[in-house]
Amino acid sequence: MSSLGDMLSGADDAAASEVSGARLDDLRRQAVRSKVRRTHARRVAVRSSIAAVAVVVAGIGGVYVFNDGAVAPAADSGGSVANEPSETPSPSPVPVVTDWPGFTGEVTEDPHLPTASALTPEVWTQVQPGWSLVSYRERWGEGSREGSGPQVVYLASPTGELFEVTRVDGDTVGVMAWQTGATTAAVSVQPEGEAPYMGVLDLLTGEVTRKGDYAPFIWSFAFLAADGTPVWRGSDGTDTYMTIAPDGTALGYVMPAYKGAAEIAARETGLEDCDPAAAFDDESVLVQCRDAEGAAAVVRVWTQAGRAELLTNFDARQPTRVADAVVAATGSVGLEDCPTHYTVISGREPEGVPGWDDFAHPLPEVFPPFGAAGSLFIYGATSGCTGDLTPLVVFASDFATGEGAVLVPFPEARPEGEEPFETVTGVAVGR
Amino acid sequence: MTSHSESVRWDAALTELAEQRYPRLLGRAMLLCGDRELAGDLVQEALVATLKTRRTFESIAQAEQYVRRAIASRYVDTVRSESAARRRERDVFEHTIVSDHAGAVGAALDVASALRTLPPRERACVALRYLDGLSTKETARALGLSEGSVKRYLSDGIHALNGLLGSHELPRRGHASAGGAL
């Protein structure tokens, strides 16, 4: 009689024989190659950035202090306390132009750019909150085969039309904040081999003015504020929350009624590790809980009333609110934190955000949301995960109409060695 | 010991794994999940997870070994994060596949069928320990579990398989071990 080990080995061999002619198909192989290349290239970029930041620390004695690559209030401000506002200046007024400001109306034709139209006076008059500013530059390859395309900033309508706003020469920029109708936007700037910094981009000329020696794009996305603005968390361990004003000013963010929410959620779920994740106008707070065994839950807590509502009992990341709904990244695959889609978790049954089923692309791993405006939810998908997030596709879901749109499509097929690992460098949802 | 000059670049490893070694990888994934399409996804994810962690490997065999571990890890993680509804749906699908093929392919697939009656973590532990020859400690590390949990899963899994297949002895520690720890 065969041993169980031999029987298992036989089953393993039989399973392989059953698919003996199988080969990894071209689409899957290209997806693997693209993700791996991007990760390797990204690691080099991150190492360069960290090294550059370390050099700048010695030269800064003013308002901001770099700490492990993050931004925090100056040391003499008394230190940073979790969820307390940081001492940042009031934002400067952003000039908002309603008349046709005189964009060039040109469209840059290049195989490494998405299809776009000219920005015309007629289009400009239609721009309203929910339109997004998108900075785009493709990077591809590895080592001697590495390359990058032209850098262009687009306006994206909620229904998926792209209009070229300006070309930006030189350093890579990522748009961070923009007010509808304004001709400037807050951008993060990544100079080659130097420390990143915040700047203000002139949308008419494509020129960048340095704003300060801090670099919010190395902060991590935390959640969307009640008005849909992204809230960023400092990566220095202090849990300092900040938002970025359209003029590039970093503003402290205070989460209302968070105190006691984690304890109430822990009692409700029986899970040990609970953290407030986002707030509503009625002073209720979303709390994410998990434990060491992998159990997870999202709870909405009304702290003052001592009330809690369990929204999920499955793994859902980055719960955040869009209009009156709560959405979260779900479908994550394991320890590497690769959620595959956004799900509305506040309804009777969990369901994908509007239009999700139409968003077919080869590499569905969702990126932290870019923002929300009214009923619109703007978010991205990326080909990688595990700390090397760069969006390759941008989507919009409209909770009012129940429909969705692709704002920036997945790059079309490229020649061997030119698969992009980076395309969209930033998205700012106009408000 | 393999010299540095004989190391295999990740892109060369991908070519080999995608061609010559792919049937064994896909078969292993199918043995675990019972669905060819899902198995293809598991192998793809495992290739990414393996190749992005390093640029070179000592040998193709080492790369393949790492991918096999990643397949088991991905399988456990996938099941862990799925909703109960989707899990139920797949279980129904699995039973359909098992009953369609069991009579046709014979004893080998009966073992596969028996293996797929085990809960996912038990299934992955049995595969890594007894097919890939990992120690309980290595199995625990590959799957993100405690060593005590792995021992429990192995004990329960083997007990169940003995009951289903009529075997009475613990399997030998398995074949096909290649390469060091991740």
XYZ file of C-alpha atoms in Angstrom:
613
model
C 0.000 0.000 0.000
C 1.330 3.444 -0.920
C 2.092 5.949 1.765
C 0.038 9.084 1.934
C 3.126 11.072 0.911
C 3.430 9.037 -2.295
C -0.269 9.443 -2.964
C -0.013 13.220 -2.572
C 3.019 13.330 -4.839
C 1.107 11.306 -7.393
C -1.760 13.768 -7.259
C 0.700 16.634 -7.712
C 2.206 14.933 -10.770
C -1.235 14.146 -12.168
C -2.336 17.753 -11.820
C 0.765 18.899 -13.705
C 0.194 16.289 -16.416
C -3.367 17.454 -16.841
C -2.048 20.872 -17.920
C 1.209 19.715 -19.473
C 0.805 21.889 -22.544
C -0.037 25.037 -20.624
C 2.110 28.144 -20.897
C 1.741 31.527 -19.236
C -0.169 33.523 -21.837
C 1.192 36.768 -23.241
C -1.173 39.043 -21.354
C -0.325 37.512 -18.008
C 3.371 37.451 -18.827
C 3.318 41.110 -19.796
C 1.467 41.961 -16.592
C 4.054 40.136 -14.488
C 6.961 41.748 -16.308
C 5.447 45.213 -16.024
C 4.784 44.919 -12.298
C 8.204 43.534 -11.507
C 10.032 46.127 -13.580
C 8.055 48.882 -12.009
C 8.791 47.660 -8.509
C 12.509 47.385 -9.192
C 12.631 50.822 -10.756
C 10.532 52.310 -7.990
C 12.866 50.999 -5.323
C 15.739 52.863 -6.929
C 13.663 56.048 -7.028
C 12.637 55.739 -3.386
C 16.221 55.209 -2.303
C 17.265 58.323 -4.225
C 14.487 60.353 -2.641
C 15.358 59.288 0.899
C 18.990 60.134 0.349
C 18.066 63.540 -1.002
C 15.826 64.332 1.948
C 18.607 63.469 4.369
C 20.802 66.091 2.736
C 18.151 68.802 3.045
C 17.505 68.232 6.751
C 20.776 69.875 7.671
C 19.841 73.040 5.816
C 16.427 73.669 7.300
C 16.001 75.644 10.483
C 12.718 77.308 9.788
C 9.098 76.365 9.875
C 9.301 72.716 8.924
C 11.378 69.818 10.147
C 11.972 66.675 8.150
C 11.785 63.516 10.151
C 12.269 60.244 8.294
C 11.041 61.828 5.152
C 7.873 63.300 6.632
C 6.815 66.808 7.490
C 5.984 67.927 11.020
C 5.565 71.222 12.819
C 8.779 72.835 13.995
C 10.334 71.480 17.175
C 9.649 74.663 19.110
C 5.930 74.353 18.484
C 5.619 72.015 21.414
C 5.636 68.809 19.435
C 2.950 67.068 17.484
C -0.015 65.411 19.155
C -2.137 62.888 17.310
C -5.135 64.507 15.652
C -4.196 67.952 16.893
C -3.814 70.753 14.366
C -0.321 71.592 13.239
C 0.869 75.174 13.260
C 0.629 76.072 9.632
C -0.098 79.436 8.084
C -3.460 80.391 6.635
C -3.703 79.741 2.923
C -3.206 82.619 0.546
C -6.145 83.610 -1.638
C -6.139 81.694 -4.910
C -6.985 83.854 -7.903
C -10.043 82.370 -9.572
C -10.636 83.357 -13.171
C -14.052 82.919 -14.639
C -13.405 84.577 -18.010
C -11.407 82.723 -20.658
C -7.876 83.147 -19.345
C -6.148 82.490 -22.639
C -4.818 78.946 -22.635
C -2.908 78.074 -25.797
C -5.515 75.590 -26.940
C -2.761 73.271 -28.173
C -2.710 69.481 -27.949
C 0.566 67.598 -27.644
C 0.655 64.559 -29.884
C 2.881 61.781 -28.590
C 2.549 57.989 -28.419
C 3.240 58.204 -24.687
C 0.274 60.460 -23.968
C -3.442 59.695 -23.768
C -5.843 61.014 -26.372
C -6.980 64.529 -25.476
C -8.727 67.569 -26.929
C -7.882 71.262 -26.915
C -9.104 73.369 -24.026
C -11.433 75.949 -25.548
C -13.467 78.844 -24.115
C -16.600 76.722 -24.550
C -15.128 73.907 -22.479
C -13.775 76.317 -19.857
C -17.242 77.672 -19.142
C -18.463 74.160 -18.358
C -15.784 73.427 -15.761
C -17.253 73.040 -12.287
C -16.512 71.188 -9.035
C -15.893 67.521 -9.798
C -13.689 68.208 -12.812
C -10.179 67.019 -12.057
C -6.729 68.296 -12.823
C -4.426 65.426 -13.826
C -0.639 65.532 -14.236
C 0.694 62.858 -16.581
C 4.153 61.628 -17.541
C 4.906 58.112 -18.668
C 8.055 56.404 -17.420
C 9.104 52.985 -18.623
C 11.938 50.501 -18.849
C 14.819 49.701 -16.602
C 18.481 50.646 -16.606
C 19.681 51.662 -20.051
C 16.206 51.122 -21.483
C 14.562 53.571 -19.104
C 12.762 56.510 -20.657
C 10.039 59.053 -20.086
C 7.554 60.918 -22.223
C 6.437 64.536 -22.250
C 4.755 65.920 -19.141
C 1.265 67.324 -19.621
C -1.445 68.556 -17.263
C -5.008 67.770 -18.299
C -8.471 68.737 -17.199
C -10.682 65.662 -16.933
C -14.445 65.974 -17.069
C -16.476 63.628 -14.827
C -17.646 61.817 -17.949
C -14.171 61.014 -19.177
C -13.046 63.702 -21.641
C -9.448 64.916 -21.347
C -8.442 68.472 -22.271
C -4.829 69.594 -22.392
C -4.121 72.495 -20.051
C -0.361 72.943 -20.279
C 2.995 71.276 -20.906
C 5.424 71.199 -17.995
C 9.087 70.921 -18.865
C 11.729 69.785 -16.435
C 11.115 68.136 -13.075
C 8.207 65.776 -12.541
C 5.243 67.400 -10.823
C 2.187 65.866 -9.186
C -0.900 68.029 -8.817
C -2.153 68.044 -5.218
C -4.932 70.628 -4.892
C -6.878 72.870 -7.227
C -9.839 75.189 -6.975
C -12.254 75.104 -9.890
C -11.628 78.020 -12.219
C -8.211 78.884 -10.807
C -5.201 79.185 -13.097
C -2.766 77.901 -10.488
C -2.560 74.590 -8.618
C -0.564 73.156 -5.736
C 1.944 70.578 -6.956
C 4.590 68.377 -5.437
C 7.874 68.592 -7.323
C 10.446 65.827 -7.593
C 13.755 67.192 -8.884
C 16.151 64.580 -10.193
C 18.529 63.646 -7.396
C 17.312 66.356 -5.023
C 14.794 66.669 -2.233
C 11.146 66.982 -3.264
C 9.293 70.173 -2.445
C 5.888 71.851 -2.701
C 5.288 74.271 -5.541
C 2.603 76.275 -7.275
C 2.072 75.529 -10.967
C 0.966 78.293 -13.315
C -1.486 76.511 -15.583
C -1.113 79.131 -18.288
C 2.657 78.991 -18.620
C 3.590 75.614 -17.145
C 6.057 77.280 -14.790
C 6.477 76.163 -11.176
C 7.187 78.467 -8.233
C 8.710 76.912 -5.143
C 6.368 77.116 -2.144
C 8.265 75.445 0.667
C 10.731 72.771 1.629
C 8.231 70.077 2.358
C 6.976 67.270 0.211
C 3.473 66.058 0.909
C 3.505 63.339 -1.707
C 5.678 61.268 0.591
C 2.941 61.402 3.207
C 0.441 58.589 3.153
C -3.188 59.056 2.199
C -5.395 58.751 5.288
C -9.007 59.344 4.198
C -11.309 61.909 2.616
C -12.514 64.776 4.782
C -16.230 65.532 4.955
C -15.942 67.838 1.918
C -14.077 65.200 -0.104
C -10.631 66.729 0.340
C -7.831 64.192 0.803
C -6.427 64.096 4.326
C -2.788 63.055 4.567
C -1.031 61.424 7.462
C 2.549 62.288 8.303
C 4.820 59.279 8.111
C 6.835 60.308 11.176
C 4.728 58.255 13.598
C 2.909 61.217 15.138
C -0.338 60.664 13.206
C -0.394 64.315 12.277
C -3.236 64.861 9.818
C -3.022 67.553 7.142
C -4.769 68.802 4.064
C -3.264 70.798 1.198
C -4.798 74.120 0.166
C -4.834 75.067 -3.532
C -2.056 77.574 -2.867
C 0.196 74.827 -1.492
C -0.248 75.595 2.195
C -0.344 72.588 4.536
C -3.243 72.842 6.974
C -3.690 70.880 10.169
C -6.774 68.653 10.232
C -8.741 67.860 13.360
C -11.021 64.840 13.267
C -14.198 65.735 15.129
C -15.414 63.551 17.996
C -12.775 60.897 17.609
C -12.023 60.526 21.313
C -13.478 57.331 22.724
C -14.538 56.065 19.277
C -11.891 53.355 19.148
C -12.886 52.018 22.565
C -16.571 51.867 21.613
C -15.711 50.101 18.342
C -13.490 47.616 20.164
C -16.337 46.761 22.530
C -18.749 46.409 19.610
C -16.527 44.103 17.576
C -14.428 42.325 20.166
C -11.385 43.208 18.079
C -8.341 44.706 19.715
C -6.816 47.043 17.188
C -9.206 49.886 16.312
C -8.365 53.246 14.716
C -10.606 56.147 13.668
C -10.517 56.461 9.891
C -12.873 59.248 8.804
C -15.559 61.535 10.158
C -19.071 62.580 9.195
C -20.731 65.953 9.702
C -22.941 64.532 12.474
C -19.805 63.834 14.509
C -19.959 60.143 13.875
C -16.636 58.519 13.092
C -15.663 55.563 10.942
C -13.425 53.169 12.810
C -11.435 50.328 11.312
C -10.723 47.331 13.555
C -8.649 44.204 13.061
C -6.817 41.583 15.060
C -3.706 39.481 14.689
C -5.653 36.554 13.240
C -6.806 38.579 10.265
C -10.349 39.341 11.456
C -11.467 42.825 10.424
C -14.443 45.134 10.683
C -15.532 48.677 9.902
C -17.758 50.399 12.455
C -19.496 53.769 12.441
C -19.494 55.227 15.946
C -21.545 58.086 17.378
C -19.267 58.858 20.285
C -21.471 61.161 22.303
C -24.435 58.813 22.082
C -22.227 55.809 22.772
C -23.779 54.112 19.745
C -22.090 51.950 17.102
C -23.163 50.398 13.799
C -21.226 47.490 12.323
C -20.805 48.102 8.563
C -18.695 45.078 7.667
C -17.360 41.954 9.220
C -14.879 41.348 6.396
C -11.591 42.866 5.403
C -12.166 46.388 4.115
C -9.429 49.005 3.899
C -9.492 52.776 3.956
C -13.153 53.272 4.794
C -14.138 56.728 3.704
C -17.293 58.652 2.977
C -18.641 59.819 -0.345
C -21.748 61.966 -0.041
C -23.840 59.956 2.438
C -22.314 56.593 1.542
C -19.331 54.806 3.025
C -16.944 53.150 0.614
C -13.917 51.010 1.309
C -11.228 49.223 -0.644
C -11.999 45.511 -0.604
C -11.044 42.256 -2.246
C -7.543 42.560 -0.894
C -5.192 39.720 -1.555
C -3.251 38.845 1.496
C -0.450 40.363 3.406
C 0.733 42.618 0.624
C -2.306 44.828 0.855
C -3.550 44.810 -2.706
C -7.263 45.721 -2.652
C -8.940 45.119 -5.982
C -12.030 47.343 -5.986
C -14.071 49.896 -4.078
C -17.253 48.738 -2.402
C -20.151 50.649 -0.899
C -20.386 49.181 2.587
C -23.134 51.354 4.039
C -25.981 49.834 2.025
C -28.106 46.814 2.761
C -25.656 44.601 0.867
C -22.081 45.429 -0.136
C -21.863 46.398 -3.805
C -19.305 47.941 -6.104
C -19.182 51.698 -6.547
C -21.188 52.973 -9.543
C -19.812 51.872 -12.875
C -17.241 49.534 -11.413
C -18.366 46.617 -13.546
C -17.560 48.643 -16.650
C -14.020 49.390 -15.532
C -12.261 46.470 -17.151
C -8.514 46.839 -17.425
C -5.675 44.360 -17.122
C -4.408 45.256 -13.675
C -7.241 45.976 -11.265
C -5.646 47.005 -7.989
C -7.160 50.164 -6.629
C -5.219 53.200 -5.556
C -6.182 55.371 -2.564
C -8.945 57.785 -3.583
C -8.002 61.146 -5.059
C -11.038 62.952 -3.740
C -14.769 63.465 -3.896
C -16.948 66.374 -4.905
C -20.678 66.162 -4.306
C -21.813 62.817 -5.628
C -18.566 62.142 -7.524
C -15.885 59.782 -6.275
C -12.523 59.933 -8.063
C -10.007 57.131 -7.620
C -7.341 55.180 -9.454
C -6.023 51.713 -10.145
C -2.445 50.610 -10.289
C -0.432 47.670 -11.529
C 1.454 47.226 -8.295
C 1.071 47.355 -4.568
C 3.176 46.945 -1.454
C 4.366 50.478 -1.043
C 5.049 51.277 -4.672
C 1.718 52.781 -5.544
C 1.500 54.726 -8.754
C -1.855 55.058 -10.458
C -2.073 53.976 -14.086
C -5.808 54.424 -14.571
C -8.191 57.030 -13.121
C -11.910 56.433 -12.620
C -14.936 58.473 -11.602
C -18.058 57.036 -10.004
C -21.156 59.211 -9.841
C -23.392 58.233 -6.936
C -26.185 60.448 -8.249
C -26.479 58.859 -11.679
C -25.190 55.408 -10.751
C -22.729 55.562 -13.632
C -18.974 55.628 -13.906
C -16.334 56.800 -16.358
C -12.680 56.206 -17.106
C -10.926 59.563 -16.864
C -7.438 58.378 -17.771
C -7.262 55.036 -19.596
C -4.736 52.269 -19.214
C -1.792 52.985 -21.562
C -2.079 51.369 -24.928
C 0.261 48.499 -25.779
C 3.882 49.607 -26.075
C 6.880 47.985 -27.743
C 8.889 45.487 -25.726
C 10.762 47.302 -22.977
C 8.438 50.301 -22.972
C 5.700 49.076 -20.655
C 4.982 52.094 -18.442
C 5.379 51.715 -14.702
C 4.219 55.265 -14.090
C 1.754 57.481 -15.940
C -0.471 59.587 -13.676
C 1.674 61.602 -11.279
C -1.141 63.395 -9.492
C -4.869 64.145 -9.471
C -6.594 67.104 -7.817
C -10.379 67.108 -7.758
C -11.675 70.644 -8.250
C -13.936 72.080 -5.588
C 27.436 26.314 -3.989
C 26.388 28.309 -6.991
C 28.725 31.100 -7.927
C 27.486 34.623 -8.471
C 28.336 34.437 -12.155
C 25.909 31.548 -12.562
C 23.005 33.420 -10.984
C 19.800 33.768 -12.967
C 18.330 37.191 -13.674
C 14.683 37.640 -12.842
C 13.635 38.121 -16.470
C 15.398 34.933 -17.530
C 13.775 33.139 -14.616
C 10.389 34.434 -15.740
C 10.895 33.049 -19.225
C 11.799 29.613 -17.886
C 9.023 29.600 -15.305
C 6.457 30.737 -17.855
C 7.456 28.029 -20.332
C 9.018 24.846 -19.025
C 8.028 25.070 -15.379
C 4.553 26.502 -15.823
C 2.580 23.208 -15.947
C 3.940 22.148 -12.559
C 3.157 25.530 -11.054
C -0.326 25.611 -12.547
C -0.931 22.017 -11.477
C 0.086 22.837 -7.930
C -2.257 25.812 -7.857
C -5.093 23.666 -9.263
C -4.426 21.054 -6.625
C -4.971 23.711 -4.010
C -7.913 25.649 -5.406
C -9.570 23.233 -7.835
C -10.262 25.877 -10.470
C -8.001 26.399 -13.472
C -8.840 30.082 -13.933
C -8.224 30.886 -10.287
C -5.084 28.758 -10.440
C -3.815 30.911 -13.289
C -4.412 34.005 -11.175
C -2.591 32.457 -8.240
C 0.440 31.587 -10.349
C 0.527 35.063 -11.871
C 0.372 36.716 -8.458
C 2.970 34.351 -7.081
C 5.328 35.133 -9.953
C 5.012 38.846 -9.273
C 5.485 38.396 -5.533
C 8.578 36.278 -6.075
C 10.299 38.157 -8.877
C 9.829 41.621 -7.441
C 11.560 40.699 -4.200
C 14.886 40.068 -5.911
C 16.595 40.608 -9.237
C 18.584 37.366 -9.323
C 18.244 33.779 -8.145
C 20.826 31.117 -7.483
C 19.060 28.799 -9.901
C 15.792 28.261 -11.717
C 14.978 25.533 -9.203
C 15.314 28.038 -6.394
C 13.047 30.499 -8.182
C 10.498 27.746 -8.779
C 10.580 26.765 -5.132
C 9.908 30.336 -4.092
C 7.011 30.572 -6.514
C 5.483 27.379 -5.129
C 5.585 28.822 -1.633
C 4.062 32.034 -2.873
C 1.247 30.081 -4.563
C 0.297 28.490 -1.244
C 0.577 31.799 0.555
C -1.547 33.588 -2.030
C -4.131 30.860 -1.909
C -4.518 31.125 1.864
C -4.591 34.906 1.705
C -7.179 34.923 -1.055
C -9.509 32.627 0.816
C -8.915 34.567 4.021
C -10.090 37.791 2.462
C -13.025 36.586 0.411
C -16.540 37.205 1.554
C -18.534 34.287 2.883
C -20.856 34.464 -0.086
C -18.089 34.156 -2.636
C -16.515 31.356 -0.662
C -19.753 29.424 -0.683
C -20.071 29.996 -4.406
C -16.624 28.600 -5.091
C -17.167 25.620 -2.835
C -20.175 24.664 -4.910
C -18.073 25.056 -8.057
C -15.321 22.933 -6.604
C -17.676 20.116 -5.781
C -18.943 20.187 -9.335
C -15.456 19.888 -10.746
C -14.499 17.102 -8.387
C -17.502 14.982 -9.182
C -17.057 15.521 -12.942
C -13.473 14.353 -12.987
C -13.123 11.897 -10.178
C -14.239 8.840 -12.034
C -12.427 9.640 -15.230
C -8.923 10.307 -14.020
C -8.731 7.733 -11.297
C -6.904 7.359 -8.057
C -4.589 10.319 -8.426
C -7.512 12.696 -8.675
C -9.229 10.943 -5.783
C -6.320 12.105 -3.683
C -6.730 15.589 -5.121
C -10.430 15.456 -4.293
C -9.677 14.380 -0.775
C -7.114 17.151 -0.423
C -9.664 19.721 -1.516
C -12.083 18.655 1.186
C -9.631 20.089 3.717
C -10.036 23.679 4.884
C -7.745 26.015 2.917
C -5.096 26.481 5.583
C -4.841 22.744 6.214
C -4.605 22.201 2.471
C -1.790 24.719 2.069
C 0.092 23.379 5.083
C -0.083 19.809 3.791
C 1.136 20.898 0.341
C 4.085 22.893 1.636
C 5.122 20.412 4.274
C 4.647 17.155 2.444
C 5.057 18.066 -1.210
C 7.715 20.774 -0.950
C 9.473 19.391 2.083
C 9.336 22.508 4.213
C 9.717 22.250 7.966
C 6.842 23.356 10.156
C 8.785 26.515 10.894
C 9.331 27.248 7.186
C 5.686 26.469 6.458
C 4.572 28.837 9.205
C 6.775 31.576 7.829
C 5.594 31.085 4.256
C 1.928 31.274 5.231
C 2.145 33.925 7.935
C 0.928 31.505 10.627
C 2.287 30.505 14.005
C 4.239 27.259 14.178
C 1.713 25.886 16.643
C -1.115 26.595 14.210
C 0.753 24.822 11.433
C 1.248 21.746 13.608
C -2.443 21.718 14.420
C -3.446 22.146 10.767
C -1.079 19.374 9.717
C -2.334 17.016 12.370
C -5.969 17.663 11.521
C -5.302 17.524 7.786
C -3.421 14.256 7.818
C -5.975 12.703 10.141
C -8.740 13.683 7.732
C -6.846 12.414 4.677
C -6.144 9.091 6.348
C -9.832 8.756 7.028
C -10.809 9.608 3.464
C -8.170 7.598 1.651
C -7.794 4.647 3.978
C -4.116 5.341 4.597
C -2.729 4.770 8.042
C 0.681 6.258 8.135
C 2.055 9.755 8.132
C 3.578 10.665 4.813
C 7.298 10.917 4.457
C 8.727 14.355 4.326
C 8.326 15.310 0.738
C 10.265 15.633 -2.466
C 11.291 18.537 -4.648
C 12.978 20.661 -2.027
C 15.219 23.236 -3.637
C 16.811 26.434 -2.488
C 17.006 28.087 0.876
C 14.606 30.054 2.943
C 13.005 33.137 1.521
